[in-house]
Amino acid sequence: MLAVKEIKFSAEALKKVDEIIARYPEGRQKSALLPLLHLAQEEFGWCSTETMDYVASFLDINPIEVYEVASFYTMFHLKPSGKYVLEVCRTGPCCLVGAEKIIDHLEKKLGVKEGEVTPDGLFSFKGVECLAACGYGPVLQIGPEYTFYENLTVAGVDELITQLKNKN
Amino acid sequence: MAQKILLNNINVPGINTFEVYRKNGGYAAVEKALKTMSPDDVVEEVKKSGLRGRGGAGFPTGMKWSFLAKPEGVPRYLVCNADESEPGTFKDRYLMTHTPHTLIEGMIVSSFALGANTSYIYVRGEMMPQIRILERAIAEAKNAGFLGKNILGTGYDLEIYVQPGGGAYICGEETALLESLEGKRGNPRIKPPFPAIAGLYGCPTVVNNVESIAAVSWIILNGGDEYAKIGVGRSTGTKLISASGNINKPGVYEIELGVPVEEFIYSDEYCGGITNGKRLKAVVAGGSSVPILPANLILKLANGQPRLMSYESLAEGGFVTGTMLGSGGFVVMDEDACVVRNTWNFSRFYHHESCGQCSPCREGTGWMEKVLHRIEYGHGKMSDIDLLVDVSKKIEGNTICPLGDAAAWPVASAIRHFRDEFEWHVKEPKLAME
Ligand SMILES: NC(=O)C1=CN([C@@H]2O[C@H](COP(=O)(O)OP(=O)(O)OC[C@H]3O[C@@H](n4cnc5c(N)ncnc54)[C@H](O)[C@@H]3O)[C@@H](O)[C@H]2O)C=CC1
Ligand SMILES: Cc1cc2nc3c(=O)[nH]c(=O)nc-3n(C[C@H](O)[C@H](O)[C@H](O)COP(=O)(O)O)c2cc1C
Ligand code: SF4
Ligand code: FES
């Protein structure tokens, strides 16, 4: 991490915050917590303590209420990750059609273990549970847009990695 | 051709847009319900249809709606469960991606029936693309006057919001979902009270699956009796089946309930048979939570009659020789698939997803995972097999929510039907590892 990015929503994001909070009845603004954490993660890359404290300030709740929620759900990154996190489904139905081979291949290809970041800061990978796409397995997704890649092959994975590298 | 209700227009180009959906008869159910029916009339039609909850439990939708408490001055909510995370299940994602307005139309009619003026669609967080699709569909419907204040001049107001989850299987359990929607950890609540009495913010709430809500529009347009004519016995209507595993044509199929399992697996209209002409070994018929059945038992009942894709037929024989329709996640395994490995995999899943509130589930799932791991990786003992059965029995029925049962059943059933394969793993660890 180079210069620490200032934890402050853009004007556009702030508008979105208001819009989200307005979805719930009076006094129930805590319901906005998950949507705001997603928004914050999109803006700041991951959920640092500062980011979570910042989110708490919009909802009139204690920071601890944000920490306990962010740590419960798998989608919130509590530490910095690669620019592209390749999340491969590792659950039964995908394994029937070769998911384990894809995961082994990623480990070799990227030269890092699950959860570690490649030296160029671009990639990390992670086994995740069923992504509700079992008929199109093996599958992987890449946040923050959660773009989907289906019916993966080893060659297809190589191509995807090359494409992503070329974008940078 | 089988009757289609949810996916009949799925191949119409642009059906995901309001304009095309409307041109193809969309939103007529909203017009009919809001302009010509009372909320109670709508509930009555849904009761008549015999529609049962498509999230997995199969509880009659109309009955659930009629249980909704209506205290004076307290808002009521409809919450759509689009958390779809049950391994083997991918039908809701399919429906929302390709025909989002089918869900939005159903939401409007259902909200009207329940007297809800605010409704939420809780979508699993990883489905960001589907969240965008639904938000767009909602904006389109609102623009056209089907949402917002005074819909179609009838005086009925409704807003629908999409709520993203954060990645947690347990949030598909309806009370965990409500906790999550309130901005908390997804810890299931003790039932009763059911959400129909005390749900979101403590108010009366109906939670229904995407597919259940989507079916309501057709029922209102065509009548509950017409819907009840489709299907077999108490399994009325059509069901979306997510087919995956070692089959030639994986995908989502809308079937009339009552299709023979054999036809579903082998006919070209559906799964198109087993990949590479291999033999069928086993099927998990209703998502990872239901008991696995070997080929002979999934194809035929104990009395030799064909087994059908219906709630009753799949359950025939109880857990001794039967299973459940569940969420309709139909996972097919060929002769090369390893039941032990699959069982270990599912166990790891449940351990990972346990919310940790109840010790039988929190500890038991971890224990089963560990024992299965050692059997799969060649360090198992014969006594481990009975140990697994024992642990699974101690979890079953002793937890706050059914995740405990869902973790126990796959293990118990795999051992019941494939004990020799577990024993072989213990006796021949080297061969089994290959
Ligand atoms: N679609 C998916 O991804 C998944 C589905 N499941 C399915 O979930 C099922 C278990 O779900 P549960 O909600 O725990 O089952 P349940 O039987 O407790 O409830 C089913 C529905 O009926 C309602 N209900 C039942 N009795 C009621 C009463 N007396 N008054 C008012 N409402 C009543 C409940 O509120 C709920 O909405 C399993 O059978 C499994 O197949 C499980 C995991 C994932
Ligand atoms: C662990 C667990 C996970 C569940 N996940 C889902 C789910 O993803 N989608 C769903 O509709 N129902 C799920 N259910 C069932 C819901 O609790 C509830 O029965 C359902 O949403 C009611 O809708 P229905 O009556 O239309 O089926 C789950 C249940 C359990 C125990
Ligand atoms: S059974 Fe498991 S998932 Fe359900 S409440 Fe208990 S610990 Fe949580
Ligand atoms: S098992 Fe991989 S998407 Fe369902």
XYZ file of C-alpha atoms and ligand atoms in Angstrom, chain A residues 88-95 97 99 128-139 148, chain B residues 85-90 93 124 244 345-346, ligand 4:
38
model
C -13.334 -20.169 -7.898
C -16.265 -22.288 -6.801
C -15.012 -25.334 -4.923
C -18.327 -26.971 -3.988
C -19.500 -30.512 -4.911
C -21.345 -30.024 -8.212
C -18.491 -27.953 -9.695
C -15.976 -30.536 -8.478
C -16.896 -31.305 -13.571
C -13.166 -27.405 -10.370
C -15.487 -20.024 -2.547
C -18.704 -21.941 -2.002
C -21.420 -22.653 -4.563
C -22.094 -19.572 -6.692
C -25.504 -20.704 -7.943
C -24.125 -21.507 -11.377
C -23.531 -25.237 -10.941
C -24.793 -26.111 -14.415
C -22.053 -24.013 -15.989
C -19.141 -25.245 -13.892
C -16.322 -24.876 -13.274
C -16.958 -21.186 -12.601
C -18.723 -14.431 -14.214
C -26.929 -20.602 -2.227
C -27.916 -24.248 -1.840
C -25.266 -26.260 -3.707
C -26.829 -27.550 -6.900
C -29.415 -24.758 -7.128
C -29.207 -22.007 -9.753
C -30.343 -16.611 -10.764
C -27.150 -12.812 -2.459
C -25.895 -30.214 -12.982
C -16.973 -31.694 0.197
C -20.564 -31.073 1.324
S -21.266 -25.878 -7.086
Fe -20.148 -24.397 -8.186
S -21.658 -22.964 -8.694
Fe -22.751 -24.414 -7.541
